[in-house]
Amino acid sequence: MKTRREFLKITAAGSASMLLLGPLSACASSTIDRKSYGVGLQLYTIRDAIKADLQGSLKKVSDLGYKYLELANYADGKFYGLAPAEFKKMVSDLGMETISSHTQVEAKGITLDNAKRMAEAHARMDVKYCVQPWVNQSDRNVETYKRLIEEWNKVGGIMKDVGIQFGYHNHDFEFEPMDGIVPYYDLFMPRLDPDLVTMELDVFWAHKAGHDPVEIFEKYPGRFQLLHIKDMRNQEDSMHETKGTDMCSVGEGVIDFKRIMEARDVAGTQYIFVEDDSQGNGRPFEGIESSIKNLTTHILKS
């Protein structure tokens, strides 16, 4: 792995090269068929807007050109309070498709019956992926990680039986050394069954932990069917405390996304999802519009 300093030089150079492209004309951005690029959005990015107006918020997302969605609100067989068929129709009527859903398997465990109900509800939505998005801070230790990984493999088998791929989404804490090991490399990657659990690499959080996403792809080719992308404004030391203002729209920070996107085949990536945990610092729709504009006007262009 490259050192943090070497990695930041690479990403900063990539961002600088993007700036040389200059401003994009209004005509170019208005005529492009953004949906043809297959960009997805993690709906956690607009969670407050969704609480106020679900259908109106989804329409804005579609109008901006997003084609795919990843959900972040499953509970008791429903999605955002709606039955699977009802939510699926709402999304389809807006010209989009739900591909993935973040679902939480708590450290206290999940019964196989609960896992089956979760799988069946997602199957009725015709999603392709269910993803474990988080581990509570109190559960971040080697022994709990080992137990959770065993449970995630079991849940992955249950999901596979109904045609869904289970997955794991990282933050930065998985890369923090503990007890002489780095959990992401020494526990998650070797112990998670690649047939049952794919990896959704969050590029921002890997970058924040001081790791080069492309080198991760090369070390574990084909393991990353999903990617989360958001950009980083600063170049602080790895594992620094992140504030909401550290996050920004894709293409407006220091991460070289063109280089990362060019390595998607090595990663095995099928779908990418824009996400901003900070909800665009109060302007979520402006943030996701900037992201999809930058992606479709130069980052994803050959």
XYZ file of C-alpha atoms in Angstrom:
302
model
C 0.000 0.000 0.000
C 1.153 3.539 -0.713
C 1.852 5.845 2.210
C -0.733 8.453 3.102
C 1.509 11.228 1.746
C 2.037 9.432 -1.590
C -1.670 8.711 -1.932
C -2.668 12.328 -1.296
C -0.196 13.504 -3.923
C -1.893 11.215 -6.441
C -5.421 12.339 -5.563
C -4.529 16.015 -5.417
C -2.871 15.777 -8.830
C -5.970 14.119 -10.220
C -8.209 16.856 -8.867
C -5.942 19.528 -10.287
C -6.154 17.944 -13.721
C -9.948 18.095 -13.507
C -9.826 21.816 -12.798
C -7.935 22.334 -16.043
C -11.019 21.214 -17.934
C -12.601 24.588 -17.211
C -16.298 25.408 -16.777
C -18.812 23.316 -18.628
C -21.313 24.989 -20.889
C -24.971 25.052 -19.920
C -25.799 23.534 -23.275
C -23.580 20.507 -22.718
C -25.115 19.753 -19.320
C -28.704 20.300 -20.481
C -28.591 17.980 -23.483
C -26.795 15.017 -21.940
C -28.904 11.914 -21.160
C -27.796 11.442 -17.580
C -29.870 8.325 -16.990
C -27.905 6.524 -19.690
C -24.867 6.604 -17.376
C -26.647 4.468 -14.769
C -25.734 6.600 -11.766
C -27.403 5.609 -8.490
C -28.259 7.563 -5.347
C -28.206 6.353 -1.749
C -31.402 7.891 -0.342
C -29.792 8.487 3.062
C -28.425 11.591 1.331
C -31.897 13.181 1.250
C -33.395 11.603 4.363
C -34.850 14.831 5.806
C -36.479 15.786 2.507
C -37.969 12.299 2.241
C -39.533 12.624 5.688
C -41.287 15.779 4.518
C -42.296 14.582 1.032
C -41.389 11.098 -0.178
C -42.871 11.187 -3.664
C -41.833 14.782 -4.364
C -38.274 14.063 -3.269
C -38.034 10.965 -5.459
C -39.328 12.950 -8.426
C -36.549 15.516 -7.934
C -34.004 12.698 -7.898
C -35.367 11.299 -11.150
C -35.509 14.735 -12.782
C -31.802 15.213 -11.998
C -31.042 12.093 -14.029
C -30.483 9.375 -11.441
C -31.439 5.951 -12.729
C -30.915 3.690 -9.724
C -31.699 3.925 -6.017
C -30.272 2.424 -2.873
C -32.637 2.553 0.099
C -31.964 3.316 3.752
C -35.322 2.783 5.434
C -36.476 -0.797 5.806
C -38.543 -1.805 8.844
C -41.079 -4.541 9.529
C -41.508 -5.543 5.912
C -41.987 -1.997 4.636
C -39.861 0.581 2.840
C -40.296 4.204 3.892
C -43.569 3.118 5.462
C -44.903 1.595 2.238
C -45.550 -2.001 1.249
C -42.948 -3.351 -1.223
C -45.307 -3.310 -4.209
C -46.446 0.237 -3.450
C -42.935 1.627 -3.110
C -41.717 -0.272 -6.171
C -44.535 1.214 -8.288
C -43.774 4.736 -7.084
C -40.133 4.379 -8.115
C -40.950 2.688 -11.436
C -43.495 5.355 -12.367
C -40.707 7.908 -11.988
C -38.451 6.040 -14.407
C -36.060 4.640 -11.821
C -35.199 1.238 -10.357
C -34.382 0.170 -6.814
C -31.175 -1.847 -6.924
C -30.001 -2.063 -3.320
C -31.126 -1.569 0.273
C -29.167 -0.955 3.451
C -30.344 -3.272 6.218
C -28.963 -3.588 9.725
C -27.976 -6.840 11.415
C -27.319 -5.787 15.006
C -24.532 -7.253 17.092
C -27.118 -8.830 19.393
C -27.862 -11.120 16.477
C -30.692 -11.792 14.083
C -32.783 -14.929 14.127
C -32.959 -16.934 10.956
C -36.712 -16.319 10.846
C -36.141 -12.555 10.939
C -33.526 -12.855 8.227
C -35.957 -14.831 6.062
C -38.669 -12.199 6.502
C -36.169 -9.496 5.597
C -35.107 -11.441 2.509
C -38.689 -12.072 1.408
C -39.659 -8.398 1.738
C -36.674 -7.357 -0.355
C -37.414 -10.073 -2.906
C -40.890 -8.581 -3.357
C -39.139 -5.313 -4.191
C -36.963 -7.124 -6.770
C -33.818 -5.570 -5.336
C -30.513 -7.137 -6.300
C -28.585 -6.316 -3.095
C -29.084 -5.988 0.653
C -26.183 -4.345 2.456
C -25.034 -4.251 6.080
C -24.103 -0.567 6.522
C -22.760 -0.151 10.041
C -21.343 -1.651 13.232
C -22.122 0.123 16.486
C -19.086 1.619 18.197
C -19.510 -0.526 21.309
C -19.266 -3.649 19.123
C -16.037 -2.785 17.331
C -13.723 -5.407 18.731
C -12.085 -8.501 17.299
C -14.319 -11.099 18.943
C -17.577 -9.349 18.030
C -16.367 -8.811 14.478
C -15.679 -12.554 14.173
C -19.159 -13.423 15.425
C -20.847 -10.855 13.188
C -18.980 -12.103 10.144
C -20.286 -15.620 10.811
C -23.829 -14.254 11.041
C -23.446 -12.177 7.876
C -22.365 -15.283 5.972
C -25.527 -17.034 7.197
C -27.691 -14.076 6.207
C -25.914 -14.052 2.846
C -27.006 -17.648 2.299
C -30.611 -16.797 3.155
C -30.538 -13.839 0.768
C -28.990 -15.955 -1.974
C -31.892 -18.424 -1.707
C -34.278 -15.677 -2.867
C -31.927 -14.291 -5.516
C -30.405 -11.403 -3.537
C -26.723 -10.672 -2.948
C -25.883 -9.632 0.609
C -23.097 -7.099 1.120
C -21.044 -5.093 3.590
C -20.483 -1.315 3.469
C -17.413 0.094 5.196
C -16.599 3.308 6.999
C -13.089 4.136 8.228
C -13.128 2.265 11.538
C -12.648 -1.110 9.828
C -9.176 0.065 8.790
C -8.092 1.149 12.273
C -5.544 -1.319 13.736
C -6.544 -3.147 16.902
C -4.835 -5.930 18.761
C -2.144 -6.042 16.092
C -4.524 -6.531 13.155
C -6.415 -4.383 10.664
C -10.005 -5.684 10.737
C -10.837 -4.926 7.095
C -7.826 -6.836 5.745
C -7.357 -9.450 8.465
C -10.966 -10.292 9.343
C -13.537 -8.973 6.874
C -11.908 -9.842 3.558
C -10.602 -13.323 4.433
C -13.614 -14.446 6.514
C -16.552 -13.082 4.511
C -17.533 -15.654 1.886
C -17.252 -13.849 -1.478
C -20.105 -15.947 -2.868
C -22.418 -14.844 -0.062
C -21.239 -11.333 0.842
C -19.991 -8.771 -1.645
C -18.227 -5.585 -0.539
C -19.620 -2.110 -1.083
C -16.512 0.042 -0.870
C -17.175 3.560 0.361
C -14.387 5.415 -1.418
C -14.551 8.452 0.878
C -14.151 6.438 4.078
C -11.362 4.270 2.659
C -9.603 7.430 1.508
C -10.095 9.022 4.932
C -8.459 5.993 6.542
C -5.416 6.549 4.312
C -5.957 3.721 1.816
C -5.943 3.833 -1.963
C -9.211 2.342 -3.330
C -7.528 1.244 -6.564
C -4.903 -0.714 -4.642
C -7.690 -2.315 -2.607
C -9.360 -3.379 -5.875
C -6.094 -4.835 -7.122
C -5.549 -6.750 -3.904
C -9.080 -8.203 -3.946
C -10.202 -8.192 -7.597
C -13.860 -8.800 -8.301
C -14.993 -8.389 -4.677
C -16.630 -4.941 -4.970
C -19.902 -5.143 -6.873
C -21.052 -1.828 -5.364
C -19.312 1.496 -4.754
C -20.275 4.511 -2.645
C -18.862 7.792 -3.864
C -18.645 11.212 -2.241
C -15.750 13.630 -2.272
C -13.440 15.039 0.418
C -12.495 18.709 0.717
C -9.397 18.400 2.876
C -6.208 16.409 3.111
C -6.003 15.839 6.845
C -4.054 12.965 8.338
C -5.766 9.586 8.142
C -8.409 8.727 10.738
C -9.009 12.424 11.516
C -12.387 13.331 12.975
C -14.686 14.032 10.066
C -17.046 16.982 10.125
C -19.961 17.394 7.769
C -18.133 20.155 5.951
C -15.379 17.665 4.995
C -17.791 16.022 2.546
C -18.624 17.536 -0.802
C -20.060 16.660 -4.191
C -18.230 14.149 -6.365
C -15.619 15.951 -8.452
C -15.286 18.947 -6.140
C -12.673 17.609 -3.730
C -9.307 15.864 -3.628
C -10.295 12.326 -4.657
C -9.352 11.270 -8.187
C -12.627 9.650 -9.183
C -11.720 9.281 -12.840
C -8.841 6.989 -11.881
C -11.116 5.028 -9.533
C -13.887 4.686 -12.127
C -11.357 3.436 -14.677
C -10.576 0.562 -12.279
C -14.196 -0.586 -11.959
C -13.626 -3.713 -14.049
C -10.835 -4.801 -11.727
C -13.118 -4.164 -8.747
C -15.988 -6.093 -10.312
C -18.267 -3.094 -9.846
C -21.803 -3.313 -11.188
C -23.353 -0.169 -9.649
C -22.182 3.123 -8.183
C -24.163 5.188 -5.687
C -23.645 8.833 -4.849
C -23.975 9.437 -1.122
C -23.439 12.414 1.173
C -23.890 11.583 4.855
C -24.072 15.316 5.659
C -27.001 15.874 3.247
C -25.062 18.438 1.280
C -24.655 20.575 4.399
C -28.252 21.712 4.151
C -28.529 21.695 0.344
C -28.920 18.012 -0.531
C -30.454 18.444 -3.978
C -27.841 20.986 -5.033
C -25.175 18.569 -3.858
C -26.483 15.555 -5.732
C -27.032 17.656 -8.857
C -23.374 18.710 -8.803
C -22.304 15.094 -8.330
C -24.247 13.702 -11.262
C -23.236 16.641 -13.465
C -19.548 16.053 -12.746
C -19.899 12.302 -13.204
C -21.679 12.507 -16.549
C -19.732 15.390 -18.066
C -16.173 14.233 -17.443
C -15.559 11.555 -14.777
C -17.443 8.729 -16.507
C -16.664 9.895 -20.021
C -14.012 7.859 -21.841
